[in-house]
Amino acid sequence: MTHGPIADLLPHTGDMILLDSVLEAETDRIVCGLVVRPDGPFNDTDGSLPAWCGVELMAQAVAAWSGWTGKQEHRAVRLGFLLGTRHYRCNVDAFAPGSELAVEAFRSFHDDNGMAMFACRIDAEGIHAEARLTVFSPPDSDAFLASLASSQPHV
């Protein structure tokens, strides 16, 4: 099954898209793939991707799931926010250049206001990371951002 270019599923552009493709997608789950490139925007001088970037990889997998779900429902890609993570664990300090990572996100909770929780993992040969992400994707992101702007005190 083809899912089209990953850029069509994400609100990100250019170098900020860290994932390469969607490998599997279904109602509550997505698996995305990437090969760690040595010249990415977050890579260390040795070309490795620090393990702390795993949280962003997981968040982008969640965003890809949201974009894939939106396409199934004939909706546009929506803006989302990573609110936090719990228990991020990774058995390596960095993902080596050339590593082929599978990034999975499984939706475990979702409400009508856009709050959701995902159990996520990253796997490759000799690599395992996992975390729970809490995310928020407002039904109308323009109205949400406008409400934030109008509630800020003016100096």
Coordinates of C-alpha atoms in Angstrom, one line a residue:
M1 CA 0.0 0.0 0.0
T2 CA 1.4 3.4 -0.9
H3 CA 1.0 6.4 1.3
G4 CA 2.4 9.0 -0.9
P5 CA 5.2 11.4 0.1
I6 CA 5.6 11.9 3.8
A7 CA 5.6 15.7 3.3
D8 CA 2.0 15.5 2.2
L9 CA 1.1 14.2 5.7
L10 CA 3.1 16.6 7.9
P11 CA 2.7 20.3 8.7
H12 CA 6.6 20.5 8.6
T13 CA 8.6 21.5 5.5
G14 CA 12.1 21.2 4.2
D15 CA 14.9 20.0 6.5
M16 CA 12.5 19.9 9.5
I17 CA 10.9 16.7 8.0
L18 CA 13.0 14.0 9.7
L19 CA 11.1 10.9 8.6
D20 CA 11.4 9.4 5.1
S21 CA 8.3 7.4 4.6
V22 CA 5.2 5.7 6.0
L23 CA 5.7 1.9 6.2
E24 CA 2.3 1.0 7.7
A25 CA -0.8 2.9 8.7
E26 CA -4.1 1.9 10.2
T27 CA -6.9 3.4 12.4
D28 CA -4.8 3.7 15.7
R29 CA -1.3 3.0 14.5
I30 CA 1.4 4.1 12.2
V31 CA 5.0 3.0 11.5
C32 CA 7.3 5.4 9.7
G33 CA 10.8 4.8 8.5
L34 CA 14.0 6.8 8.1
V35 CA 17.6 6.2 7.3
V36 CA 19.7 8.5 9.5
R37 CA 21.5 10.9 7.2
P38 CA 24.8 12.4 8.5
D39 CA 23.9 15.9 7.4
G40 CA 20.6 16.5 9.2
P41 CA 19.9 19.7 11.1
F42 CA 20.3 18.0 14.5
N43 CA 23.2 15.7 13.8
D44 CA 26.5 15.8 15.8
T45 CA 29.8 16.4 14.0
D46 CA 30.3 12.7 13.6
G47 CA 27.0 12.5 11.7
S48 CA 25.1 10.7 14.4
L49 CA 21.6 11.8 15.5
P50 CA 21.5 12.3 19.3
A51 CA 19.1 10.0 21.0
W52 CA 17.2 12.9 22.5
C53 CA 15.9 13.6 18.9
G54 CA 14.0 10.4 19.2
V55 CA 11.2 12.3 20.9
E56 CA 10.9 14.5 17.8
L57 CA 10.9 11.4 15.5
M58 CA 8.1 10.0 17.6
A59 CA 6.2 13.3 17.5
Q60 CA 6.6 13.4 13.7
A61 CA 5.2 9.9 13.5
V62 CA 2.2 11.0 15.5
A63 CA 1.8 14.0 13.1
A64 CA 2.1 11.6 10.1
W65 CA -0.7 9.5 11.7
S66 CA -2.8 12.6 12.0
G67 CA -2.1 13.6 8.4
W68 CA -2.9 10.0 7.2
T69 CA -6.1 10.0 9.2
G70 CA -7.0 13.4 7.8
K71 CA -6.5 12.1 4.2
Q72 CA -8.7 9.2 4.9
E73 CA -11.4 11.6 6.1
H74 CA -10.7 14.1 3.2
R75 CA -9.4 16.7 5.7
A76 CA -6.4 19.0 5.4
V77 CA -3.3 18.4 7.5
R78 CA -3.8 20.0 10.9
L79 CA -1.4 21.7 13.2
G80 CA -0.5 19.8 16.4
F81 CA 1.4 20.4 19.6
L82 CA 3.6 18.1 21.6
L83 CA 2.6 18.8 25.2
G84 CA 4.9 16.4 26.9
T85 CA 6.5 13.0 27.1
R86 CA 6.7 10.4 29.8
H87 CA 9.4 7.9 30.4
Y88 CA 11.5 8.4 27.3
R89 CA 14.1 5.6 27.4
C90 CA 16.7 4.8 24.7
N91 CA 19.4 2.1 24.9
V92 CA 21.9 4.2 22.8
D93 CA 23.2 7.7 23.2
A94 CA 22.9 8.4 19.4
F95 CA 21.5 6.9 16.2
A96 CA 24.5 6.2 14.0
P97 CA 24.5 7.4 10.4
G98 CA 23.0 4.8 8.1
S99 CA 20.8 3.3 10.8
E100 CA 17.4 2.3 9.5
L101 CA 14.9 3.3 12.1
A102 CA 11.3 2.2 12.4
V103 CA 9.2 4.7 14.4
E104 CA 5.9 3.5 15.6
A105 CA 3.1 5.5 17.2
F106 CA 0.0 3.8 18.7
R107 CA -3.0 5.9 19.8
S108 CA -4.1 4.9 23.2
F109 CA -6.4 7.8 24.0
H110 CA -8.1 10.6 22.0
D111 CA -10.9 13.0 22.8
D112 CA -13.2 15.3 20.8
N113 CA -11.2 18.4 21.8
G114 CA -8.0 17.2 20.2
M115 CA -6.1 15.8 23.2
A116 CA -4.4 12.4 22.6
M117 CA -1.9 10.1 24.0
F118 CA 0.4 7.8 22.0
A119 CA 2.6 4.9 23.0
C120 CA 5.7 5.2 20.7
R121 CA 8.8 3.3 20.0
I122 CA 11.8 3.4 17.8
D123 CA 13.5 0.1 16.7
A124 CA 16.5 -0.9 14.6
E125 CA 19.2 -3.4 14.9
G126 CA 20.6 -3.0 18.4
I127 CA 18.4 0.1 19.0
H128 CA 15.2 0.4 21.1
A129 CA 13.6 3.6 22.4
E130 CA 10.1 4.1 23.9
A131 CA 8.0 6.8 25.3
R132 CA 4.4 8.0 25.8
L133 CA 3.6 11.3 24.1
T134 CA 0.8 13.6 25.0
V135 CA -0.3 15.8 22.1
F136 CA -3.0 18.4 21.2
S137 CA -4.4 19.0 17.8
P138 CA -7.2 21.6 18.0
P139 CA -10.1 21.1 15.6
D140 CA -9.5 24.7 14.3
S141 CA -5.8 25.7 14.7
D142 CA -6.3 29.2 13.4
A143 CA -9.0 30.0 15.9
F144 CA -6.9 28.4 18.7
L145 CA -3.8 30.5 17.8
A146 CA -5.9 33.6 17.6
S147 CA -7.4 33.0 21.0
L148 CA -3.9 32.6 22.4
A149 CA -2.7 35.8 20.8
S150 CA -5.8 37.7 22.1
S151 CA -5.3 36.4 25.6
Q152 CA -1.7 37.6 25.9
P153 CA -1.2 40.8 28.0
H154 CA -0.1 43.8 25.9
V155 CA 3.0 45.6 27.0

